[in-house]
Amino acid sequence: MAATAAVLASCSNPASPELKLAWSDEFDGPAGALPNAANWKFDVGTDWGNAQLEYDSNLPTNASLDGVGNLRITARRESSNNRAYTSARITTQGLRETKYGRYEARMKLPTGRGMWPAFWLLGANIGTVGWPQSGEIDIMENRGQEPTRINGSLHGPGYSGGAAITRAYDLPTGQRVDNEFHVYKVEWTEDRIDYFVDDSLYQSIKKTYVPTTWVFDHPFYIILNLAVGGNYVGAPDASTVFPQSLVVDYVRVYR
């Protein structure tokens, strides 16, 4: 709790460092095409440790370009591999792994109970050190039942899961996550991670704030996914509409 309080108290707007575009995906291409295999691969399977309810496939019906410059990750109510829903989870693991800089995506989110879209970074050394020692930077998570609120979190040893360092950001009055695009980003340096929605800085986490070890000093990779259900959001209910999509205009990484 002390670390979280310090984060809230110190949230200022420091000048951004001079950064240059390292790589980007603008998701241009024909409708139905899979995301660029030079940048993205699919995690195919179920759950991923969060009690999610969907089967994540590698099919264009769950993740493909829409032909007008967007990637759509689509959750559907359909049976597959003993699951009642399908969706997708794509990652840059082994393809685009970087350390420090600005990571941003312009997105429009789904809505409704049980929808769990996320844009996040995971330590590339997870295969050797495990989680949470690898570190996790959740740039954007949203509970579909909260269409005006975004959450940003940091996970590491001693501050993971329910003990993560986290803060919510409420959109300005009249704005929502599902009917317009917003830019979600972090700026990550060797001793600080700043969280933004559009140009609003709402959380700044310094190396000195974490209760144990700062593990954000090595390359990370990006994950984009749309989960259905799970311990963070709960299951869909009768009011939840399917299909629904996480619509991604672009992903850009600056170094």
PDB file of C-alpha atoms in Angstrom:
ATOM      1  CA  MET A   1       0.000   0.000   0.000  1.00  0.00           C
ATOM      2  CA  ALA A   2       2.829   2.429   0.745  1.00  0.00           C
ATOM      3  CA  ALA A   3       4.254   1.987  -2.738  1.00  0.00           C
ATOM      4  CA  THR A   4       0.881   2.629  -4.334  1.00  0.00           C
ATOM      5  CA  ALA A   5       0.326   5.752  -2.234  1.00  0.00           C
ATOM      6  CA  ALA A   6       3.697   7.110  -3.309  1.00  0.00           C
ATOM      7  CA  VAL A   7       2.798   6.557  -6.936  1.00  0.00           C
ATOM      8  CA  LEU A   8      -0.412   8.540  -6.599  1.00  0.00           C
ATOM      9  CA  ALA A   9       1.216  11.375  -4.718  1.00  0.00           C
ATOM     10  CA  SER A  10       4.052  11.890  -7.190  1.00  0.00           C
ATOM     11  CA  CYS A  11       2.162  11.827 -10.474  1.00  0.00           C
ATOM     12  CA  SER A  12       3.534  14.795 -12.374  1.00  0.00           C
ATOM     13  CA  ASN A  13       4.128  15.419 -16.064  1.00  0.00           C
ATOM     14  CA  PRO A  14       7.862  15.171 -16.795  1.00  0.00           C
ATOM     15  CA  ALA A  15       9.165  16.087 -20.232  1.00  0.00           C
ATOM     16  CA  SER A  16       9.225  13.038 -22.481  1.00  0.00           C
ATOM     17  CA  PRO A  17      12.684  11.941 -23.619  1.00  0.00           C
ATOM     18  CA  GLU A  18      13.651  12.361 -27.260  1.00  0.00           C
ATOM     19  CA  LEU A  19      12.559   9.148 -28.929  1.00  0.00           C
ATOM     20  CA  LYS A  20      12.649   7.749 -32.467  1.00  0.00           C
ATOM     21  CA  LEU A  21      10.303   5.219 -33.981  1.00  0.00           C
ATOM     22  CA  ALA A  22      11.828   1.739 -33.676  1.00  0.00           C
ATOM     23  CA  TRP A  23       9.007  -0.183 -35.348  1.00  0.00           C
ATOM     24  CA  SER A  24       5.292   0.016 -35.905  1.00  0.00           C
ATOM     25  CA  ASP A  25       2.371  -1.880 -37.316  1.00  0.00           C
ATOM     26  CA  GLU A  26      -0.331   0.246 -38.949  1.00  0.00           C
ATOM     27  CA  PHE A  27      -2.427  -2.830 -39.833  1.00  0.00           C
ATOM     28  CA  ASP A  28      -2.805  -1.889 -43.474  1.00  0.00           C
ATOM     29  CA  GLY A  29      -3.801  -4.705 -45.792  1.00  0.00           C
ATOM     30  CA  PRO A  30      -6.770  -6.530 -47.260  1.00  0.00           C
ATOM     31  CA  ALA A  31      -9.764  -7.496 -45.163  1.00  0.00           C
ATOM     32  CA  GLY A  32      -9.396 -10.959 -43.674  1.00  0.00           C
ATOM     33  CA  ALA A  33      -5.587 -11.010 -43.754  1.00  0.00           C
ATOM     34  CA  LEU A  34      -3.795 -12.245 -40.676  1.00  0.00           C
ATOM     35  CA  PRO A  35      -1.567  -9.796 -38.768  1.00  0.00           C
ATOM     36  CA  ASN A  36       1.967  -9.419 -40.170  1.00  0.00           C
ATOM     37  CA  ALA A  37       3.927 -12.562 -39.275  1.00  0.00           C
ATOM     38  CA  ALA A  38       7.135 -10.512 -39.072  1.00  0.00           C
ATOM     39  CA  ASN A  39       5.674  -8.776 -36.023  1.00  0.00           C
ATOM     40  CA  TRP A  40       3.083 -11.103 -34.509  1.00  0.00           C
ATOM     41  CA  LYS A  41       2.459 -14.731 -33.720  1.00  0.00           C
ATOM     42  CA  PHE A  42      -0.533 -16.388 -32.090  1.00  0.00           C
ATOM     43  CA  ASP A  43      -0.744 -17.886 -28.628  1.00  0.00           C
ATOM     44  CA  VAL A  44      -3.189 -20.731 -29.202  1.00  0.00           C
ATOM     45  CA  GLY A  45      -4.885 -22.345 -26.237  1.00  0.00           C
ATOM     46  CA  THR A  46      -6.993 -21.708 -23.153  1.00  0.00           C
ATOM     47  CA  ASP A  47      -6.992 -19.952 -19.795  1.00  0.00           C
ATOM     48  CA  TRP A  48      -3.361 -18.715 -19.458  1.00  0.00           C
ATOM     49  CA  GLY A  49      -3.691 -18.868 -15.682  1.00  0.00           C
ATOM     50  CA  ASN A  50      -6.490 -16.340 -15.226  1.00  0.00           C
ATOM     51  CA  ALA A  51      -9.555 -18.636 -15.322  1.00  0.00           C
ATOM     52  CA  GLN A  52     -10.532 -17.233 -18.738  1.00  0.00           C
ATOM     53  CA  LEU A  53     -13.403 -18.879 -20.568  1.00  0.00           C
ATOM     54  CA  GLU A  54     -12.367 -18.576 -24.223  1.00  0.00           C
ATOM     55  CA  TYR A  55     -10.327 -20.690 -26.597  1.00  0.00           C
ATOM     56  CA  ASP A  56      -7.751 -18.468 -28.286  1.00  0.00           C
ATOM     57  CA  SER A  57      -7.394 -19.495 -31.929  1.00  0.00           C
ATOM     58  CA  ASN A  58      -5.186 -18.513 -34.855  1.00  0.00           C
ATOM     59  CA  LEU A  59      -8.132 -18.106 -37.235  1.00  0.00           C
ATOM     60  CA  PRO A  60      -8.941 -14.924 -39.165  1.00  0.00           C
ATOM     61  CA  THR A  61     -12.442 -15.016 -37.704  1.00  0.00           C
ATOM     62  CA  ASN A  62     -10.815 -14.167 -34.352  1.00  0.00           C
ATOM     63  CA  ALA A  63      -7.923 -11.917 -35.439  1.00  0.00           C
ATOM     64  CA  SER A  64      -7.525 -10.283 -38.835  1.00  0.00           C
ATOM     65  CA  LEU A  65      -7.251  -6.981 -40.660  1.00  0.00           C
ATOM     66  CA  ASP A  66     -10.497  -5.226 -41.538  1.00  0.00           C
ATOM     67  CA  GLY A  67      -9.283  -3.674 -44.790  1.00  0.00           C
ATOM     68  CA  VAL A  68      -9.546  -0.080 -43.556  1.00  0.00           C
ATOM     69  CA  GLY A  69      -6.366   0.092 -41.493  1.00  0.00           C
ATOM     70  CA  ASN A  70      -7.319  -1.767 -38.338  1.00  0.00           C
ATOM     71  CA  LEU A  71      -6.693  -5.092 -36.660  1.00  0.00           C
ATOM     72  CA  ARG A  72      -9.780  -6.664 -35.116  1.00  0.00           C
ATOM     73  CA  ILE A  73      -9.453  -9.225 -32.330  1.00  0.00           C
ATOM     74  CA  THR A  74     -12.944 -10.666 -32.087  1.00  0.00           C
ATOM     75  CA  ALA A  75     -14.568 -12.649 -29.306  1.00  0.00           C
ATOM     76  CA  ARG A  76     -17.408 -14.926 -30.371  1.00  0.00           C
ATOM     77  CA  ARG A  77     -19.936 -17.033 -28.549  1.00  0.00           C
ATOM     78  CA  GLU A  78     -19.176 -20.371 -30.211  1.00  0.00           C
ATOM     79  CA  SER A  79     -17.990 -23.737 -28.978  1.00  0.00           C
ATOM     80  CA  SER A  80     -14.396 -24.762 -29.624  1.00  0.00           C
ATOM     81  CA  ASN A  81     -12.031 -27.106 -27.792  1.00  0.00           C
ATOM     82  CA  ASN A  82     -14.473 -27.538 -24.899  1.00  0.00           C
ATOM     83  CA  ARG A  83     -14.913 -23.787 -24.486  1.00  0.00           C
ATOM     84  CA  ALA A  84     -18.076 -21.756 -25.030  1.00  0.00           C
ATOM     85  CA  TYR A  85     -16.258 -18.777 -26.558  1.00  0.00           C
ATOM     86  CA  THR A  86     -13.440 -18.095 -29.006  1.00  0.00           C
ATOM     87  CA  SER A  87     -11.083 -15.134 -29.268  1.00  0.00           C
ATOM     88  CA  ALA A  88      -7.387 -14.472 -29.950  1.00  0.00           C
ATOM     89  CA  ARG A  89      -4.133 -13.511 -28.287  1.00  0.00           C
ATOM     90  CA  ILE A  90      -1.225 -12.242 -30.395  1.00  0.00           C
ATOM     91  CA  THR A  91       2.309 -11.535 -29.268  1.00  0.00           C
ATOM     92  CA  THR A  92       5.650 -10.237 -30.509  1.00  0.00           C
ATOM     93  CA  GLN A  93       7.585 -12.847 -28.484  1.00  0.00           C
ATOM     94  CA  GLY A  94      10.755 -13.857 -30.320  1.00  0.00           C
ATOM     95  CA  LEU A  95      10.040 -11.306 -33.037  1.00  0.00           C
ATOM     96  CA  ARG A  96      10.011  -7.829 -31.501  1.00  0.00           C
ATOM     97  CA  GLU A  97      11.548  -7.696 -28.014  1.00  0.00           C
ATOM     98  CA  THR A  98      12.804  -4.329 -26.798  1.00  0.00           C
ATOM     99  CA  LYS A  99      13.908  -2.511 -23.658  1.00  0.00           C
ATOM    100  CA  TYR A 100      12.865   1.025 -22.658  1.00  0.00           C
ATOM    101  CA  GLY A 101      11.088   3.602 -24.781  1.00  0.00           C
ATOM    102  CA  ARG A 102       7.481   4.456 -25.551  1.00  0.00           C
ATOM    103  CA  TYR A 103       4.936   1.734 -26.310  1.00  0.00           C
ATOM    104  CA  GLU A 104       1.570   2.905 -27.593  1.00  0.00           C
ATOM    105  CA  ALA A 105      -1.545   1.660 -29.328  1.00  0.00           C
ATOM    106  CA  ARG A 106      -4.611   3.482 -30.609  1.00  0.00           C
ATOM    107  CA  MET A 107      -7.631   1.326 -29.917  1.00  0.00           C
ATOM    108  CA  LYS A 108     -11.370   1.109 -29.534  1.00  0.00           C
ATOM    109  CA  LEU A 109     -12.496  -1.428 -26.946  1.00  0.00           C
ATOM    110  CA  PRO A 110     -15.439  -3.802 -26.609  1.00  0.00           C
ATOM    111  CA  THR A 111     -17.925  -3.429 -23.795  1.00  0.00           C
ATOM    112  CA  GLY A 112     -20.132  -5.624 -21.634  1.00  0.00           C
ATOM    113  CA  ARG A 113     -19.687  -7.824 -18.592  1.00  0.00           C
ATOM    114  CA  GLY A 114     -16.989 -10.423 -19.072  1.00  0.00           C
ATOM    115  CA  MET A 115     -15.071  -8.572 -21.805  1.00  0.00           C
ATOM    116  CA  TRP A 116     -11.381  -8.200 -20.882  1.00  0.00           C
ATOM    117  CA  PRO A 117      -9.244  -6.439 -23.512  1.00  0.00           C
ATOM    118  CA  ALA A 118      -5.571  -5.875 -22.728  1.00  0.00           C
ATOM    119  CA  PHE A 119      -2.424  -4.305 -24.184  1.00  0.00           C
ATOM    120  CA  TRP A 120       0.602  -5.351 -22.141  1.00  0.00           C
ATOM    121  CA  LEU A 121       4.281  -6.227 -21.980  1.00  0.00           C
ATOM    122  CA  LEU A 122       5.851  -9.386 -20.579  1.00  0.00           C
ATOM    123  CA  GLY A 123       9.517  -9.970 -19.768  1.00  0.00           C
ATOM    124  CA  ALA A 124      11.232 -11.929 -22.533  1.00  0.00           C
ATOM    125  CA  ASN A 125      13.093 -13.984 -19.909  1.00  0.00           C
ATOM    126  CA  ILE A 126       9.880 -15.538 -18.573  1.00  0.00           C
ATOM    127  CA  GLY A 127      10.918 -18.945 -19.914  1.00  0.00           C
ATOM    128  CA  THR A 128      13.956 -19.031 -17.622  1.00  0.00           C
ATOM    129  CA  VAL A 129      12.948 -17.039 -14.529  1.00  0.00           C
ATOM    130  CA  GLY A 130       9.173 -17.502 -14.537  1.00  0.00           C
ATOM    131  CA  TRP A 131       6.459 -15.033 -13.600  1.00  0.00           C
ATOM    132  CA  PRO A 132       6.371 -12.563 -11.855  1.00  0.00           C
ATOM    133  CA  GLN A 133      10.195 -12.440 -11.738  1.00  0.00           C
ATOM    134  CA  SER A 134      10.100 -11.691 -15.470  1.00  0.00           C
ATOM    135  CA  GLY A 135       8.057  -8.551 -14.853  1.00  0.00           C
ATOM    136  CA  GLU A 136       4.779  -7.480 -16.443  1.00  0.00           C
ATOM    137  CA  ILE A 137       3.701  -4.008 -17.567  1.00  0.00           C
ATOM    138  CA  ASP A 138      -0.040  -3.757 -18.143  1.00  0.00           C
ATOM    139  CA  ILE A 139      -0.369  -0.672 -20.336  1.00  0.00           C
ATOM    140  CA  MET A 140      -4.133  -1.005 -20.651  1.00  0.00           C
ATOM    141  CA  GLU A 141      -6.667  -3.346 -19.118  1.00  0.00           C
ATOM    142  CA  ASN A 142     -10.387  -2.774 -19.106  1.00  0.00           C
ATOM    143  CA  ARG A 143     -13.322  -4.462 -17.452  1.00  0.00           C
ATOM    144  CA  GLY A 144     -16.052  -4.459 -20.082  1.00  0.00           C
ATOM    145  CA  GLN A 145     -18.619  -3.511 -17.453  1.00  0.00           C
ATOM    146  CA  GLU A 146     -16.682  -0.267 -16.847  1.00  0.00           C
ATOM    147  CA  PRO A 147     -16.758   1.516 -20.239  1.00  0.00           C
ATOM    148  CA  THR A 148     -15.307   4.775 -18.933  1.00  0.00           C
ATOM    149  CA  ARG A 149     -12.404   3.398 -16.873  1.00  0.00           C
ATOM    150  CA  ILE A 150      -8.922   2.131 -17.800  1.00  0.00           C
ATOM    151  CA  ASN A 151      -6.470   0.354 -15.505  1.00  0.00           C
ATOM    152  CA  GLY A 152      -2.656   0.343 -15.667  1.00  0.00           C
ATOM    153  CA  SER A 153      -0.590  -2.008 -13.515  1.00  0.00           C
ATOM    154  CA  LEU A 154       2.933  -3.205 -12.775  1.00  0.00           C
ATOM    155  CA  HIS A 155       3.716  -6.765 -11.622  1.00  0.00           C
ATOM    156  CA  GLY A 156       6.983  -8.051 -10.184  1.00  0.00           C
ATOM    157  CA  PRO A 157       8.236 -10.236  -7.324  1.00  0.00           C
ATOM    158  CA  GLY A 158       6.292  -9.265  -4.207  1.00  0.00           C
ATOM    159  CA  TYR A 159       3.907  -7.001  -6.109  1.00  0.00           C
ATOM    160  CA  SER A 160       1.932  -9.202  -8.464  1.00  0.00           C
ATOM    161  CA  GLY A 161      -1.638 -10.356  -8.936  1.00  0.00           C
ATOM    162  CA  GLY A 162      -3.871  -8.703  -6.352  1.00  0.00           C
ATOM    163  CA  ALA A 163      -0.834  -6.922  -4.880  1.00  0.00           C
ATOM    164  CA  ALA A 164       0.218  -5.284  -8.166  1.00  0.00           C
ATOM    165  CA  ILE A 165       0.976  -1.576  -8.223  1.00  0.00           C
ATOM    166  CA  THR A 166      -2.025  -0.232 -10.076  1.00  0.00           C
ATOM    167  CA  ARG A 167      -4.169   2.786 -10.738  1.00  0.00           C
ATOM    168  CA  ALA A 168      -7.424   3.460 -12.588  1.00  0.00           C
ATOM    169  CA  TYR A 169      -8.011   6.322 -15.008  1.00  0.00           C
ATOM    170  CA  ASP A 170     -11.517   7.654 -15.647  1.00  0.00           C
ATOM    171  CA  LEU A 171     -12.128   9.174 -19.062  1.00  0.00           C
ATOM    172  CA  PRO A 172     -13.401  12.755 -19.249  1.00  0.00           C
ATOM    173  CA  THR A 173     -17.164  13.161 -18.920  1.00  0.00           C
ATOM    174  CA  GLY A 174     -19.000  11.981 -22.007  1.00  0.00           C
ATOM    175  CA  GLN A 175     -16.185   9.777 -23.340  1.00  0.00           C
ATOM    176  CA  ARG A 176     -16.188   5.991 -23.468  1.00  0.00           C
ATOM    177  CA  VAL A 177     -13.759   3.277 -24.493  1.00  0.00           C
ATOM    178  CA  ASP A 178     -16.133   1.564 -26.920  1.00  0.00           C
ATOM    179  CA  ASN A 179     -17.449   4.310 -29.191  1.00  0.00           C
ATOM    180  CA  GLU A 180     -14.216   6.180 -29.957  1.00  0.00           C
ATOM    181  CA  PHE A 181     -10.496   5.521 -30.279  1.00  0.00           C
ATOM    182  CA  HIS A 182      -8.037   6.416 -27.502  1.00  0.00           C
ATOM    183  CA  VAL A 183      -4.258   6.122 -27.326  1.00  0.00           C
ATOM    184  CA  TYR A 184      -2.909   3.968 -24.501  1.00  0.00           C
ATOM    185  CA  LYS A 185       0.810   4.160 -23.778  1.00  0.00           C
ATOM    186  CA  VAL A 186       3.700   3.897 -21.356  1.00  0.00           C
ATOM    187  CA  GLU A 187       7.067   5.629 -21.357  1.00  0.00           C
ATOM    188  CA  TRP A 188       9.644   3.339 -19.766  1.00  0.00           C
ATOM    189  CA  THR A 189      13.134   4.339 -18.680  1.00  0.00           C
ATOM    190  CA  GLU A 190      15.710   2.572 -16.529  1.00  0.00           C
ATOM    191  CA  ASP A 191      14.144   3.888 -13.320  1.00  0.00           C
ATOM    192  CA  ARG A 192      10.569   4.945 -14.137  1.00  0.00           C
ATOM    193  CA  ILE A 193       7.408   3.897 -15.980  1.00  0.00           C
ATOM    194  CA  ASP A 194       4.775   6.524 -16.826  1.00  0.00           C
ATOM    195  CA  TYR A 195       1.230   5.611 -17.888  1.00  0.00           C
ATOM    196  CA  PHE A 196      -0.929   7.690 -20.241  1.00  0.00           C
ATOM    197  CA  VAL A 197      -4.362   7.705 -21.809  1.00  0.00           C
ATOM    198  CA  ASP A 198      -4.230  10.009 -24.814  1.00  0.00           C
ATOM    199  CA  ASP A 199      -1.970  12.802 -23.501  1.00  0.00           C
ATOM    200  CA  SER A 200      -3.026  12.498 -19.849  1.00  0.00           C
ATOM    201  CA  LEU A 201      -0.406  11.121 -17.476  1.00  0.00           C
ATOM    202  CA  TYR A 202      -2.248   9.307 -14.691  1.00  0.00           C
ATOM    203  CA  GLN A 203       0.363   7.095 -13.035  1.00  0.00           C
ATOM    204  CA  SER A 204       4.133   7.314 -12.591  1.00  0.00           C
ATOM    205  CA  ILE A 205       5.971   4.423 -10.958  1.00  0.00           C
ATOM    206  CA  LYS A 206       9.592   4.960  -9.962  1.00  0.00           C
ATOM    207  CA  LYS A 207      12.157   2.259  -9.278  1.00  0.00           C
ATOM    208  CA  THR A 208      12.281   3.354  -5.644  1.00  0.00           C
ATOM    209  CA  TYR A 209       8.536   2.702  -5.190  1.00  0.00           C
ATOM    210  CA  VAL A 210       8.494  -1.068  -5.667  1.00  0.00           C
ATOM    211  CA  PRO A 211       8.535  -3.051  -2.404  1.00  0.00           C
ATOM    212  CA  THR A 212      11.186  -5.579  -3.507  1.00  0.00           C
ATOM    213  CA  THR A 213      13.151  -5.843  -6.760  1.00  0.00           C
ATOM    214  CA  TRP A 214      12.806  -3.660  -9.860  1.00  0.00           C
ATOM    215  CA  VAL A 215      12.833  -6.214 -12.699  1.00  0.00           C
ATOM    216  CA  PHE A 216      12.299  -3.815 -15.603  1.00  0.00           C
ATOM    217  CA  ASP A 217      15.844  -3.768 -16.963  1.00  0.00           C
ATOM    218  CA  HIS A 218      15.690  -6.291 -19.816  1.00  0.00           C
ATOM    219  CA  PRO A 219      13.757  -6.761 -23.091  1.00  0.00           C
ATOM    220  CA  PHE A 220       9.990  -7.267 -23.042  1.00  0.00           C
ATOM    221  CA  TYR A 221       7.525  -8.289 -25.735  1.00  0.00           C
ATOM    222  CA  ILE A 222       3.999  -7.071 -26.502  1.00  0.00           C
ATOM    223  CA  ILE A 223       0.735  -8.956 -26.063  1.00  0.00           C
ATOM    224  CA  LEU A 224      -2.649  -7.894 -27.442  1.00  0.00           C
ATOM    225  CA  ASN A 225      -5.607 -10.016 -26.436  1.00  0.00           C
ATOM    226  CA  LEU A 226      -9.315 -10.053 -25.782  1.00  0.00           C
ATOM    227  CA  ALA A 227     -10.222 -12.464 -23.006  1.00  0.00           C
ATOM    228  CA  VAL A 228     -13.729 -13.598 -22.179  1.00  0.00           C
ATOM    229  CA  GLY A 229     -14.373 -13.997 -18.464  1.00  0.00           C
ATOM    230  CA  GLY A 230     -11.644 -14.630 -15.939  1.00  0.00           C
ATOM    231  CA  ASN A 231     -10.959 -13.653 -12.367  1.00  0.00           C
ATOM    232  CA  TYR A 232     -10.492  -9.977 -13.256  1.00  0.00           C
ATOM    233  CA  VAL A 233     -13.873  -9.395 -14.885  1.00  0.00           C
ATOM    234  CA  GLY A 234     -16.181 -12.310 -14.105  1.00  0.00           C
ATOM    235  CA  ALA A 235     -18.231 -14.251 -16.619  1.00  0.00           C
ATOM    236  CA  PRO A 236     -20.437 -12.706 -19.309  1.00  0.00           C
ATOM    237  CA  ASP A 237     -24.124 -12.493 -18.483  1.00  0.00           C
ATOM    238  CA  ALA A 238     -27.338 -12.263 -20.479  1.00  0.00           C
ATOM    239  CA  SER A 239     -26.673  -8.604 -21.270  1.00  0.00           C
ATOM    240  CA  THR A 240     -23.301  -9.268 -22.956  1.00  0.00           C
ATOM    241  CA  VAL A 241     -23.447  -8.958 -26.733  1.00  0.00           C
ATOM    242  CA  PHE A 242     -21.420 -11.178 -29.102  1.00  0.00           C
ATOM    243  CA  PRO A 243     -19.442 -10.945 -31.321  1.00  0.00           C
ATOM    244  CA  GLN A 244     -17.359  -8.028 -30.076  1.00  0.00           C
ATOM    245  CA  SER A 245     -13.971  -6.724 -31.151  1.00  0.00           C
ATOM    246  CA  LEU A 246     -10.893  -5.021 -29.819  1.00  0.00           C
ATOM    247  CA  VAL A 247     -10.136  -2.672 -32.730  1.00  0.00           C
ATOM    248  CA  VAL A 248      -6.477  -1.639 -33.041  1.00  0.00           C
ATOM    249  CA  ASP A 249      -5.569   1.236 -35.362  1.00  0.00           C
ATOM    250  CA  TYR A 250      -1.824   0.956 -34.765  1.00  0.00           C
ATOM    251  CA  VAL A 251       0.936  -0.207 -32.438  1.00  0.00           C
ATOM    252  CA  ARG A 252       4.109   1.924 -32.271  1.00  0.00           C
ATOM    253  CA  VAL A 253       7.316   1.449 -30.345  1.00  0.00           C
ATOM    254  CA  TYR A 254       9.813   4.296 -29.901  1.00  0.00           C
ATOM    255  CA  ARG A 255      13.347   3.936 -28.559  1.00  0.00           C
TER     256      ARG A 255
END
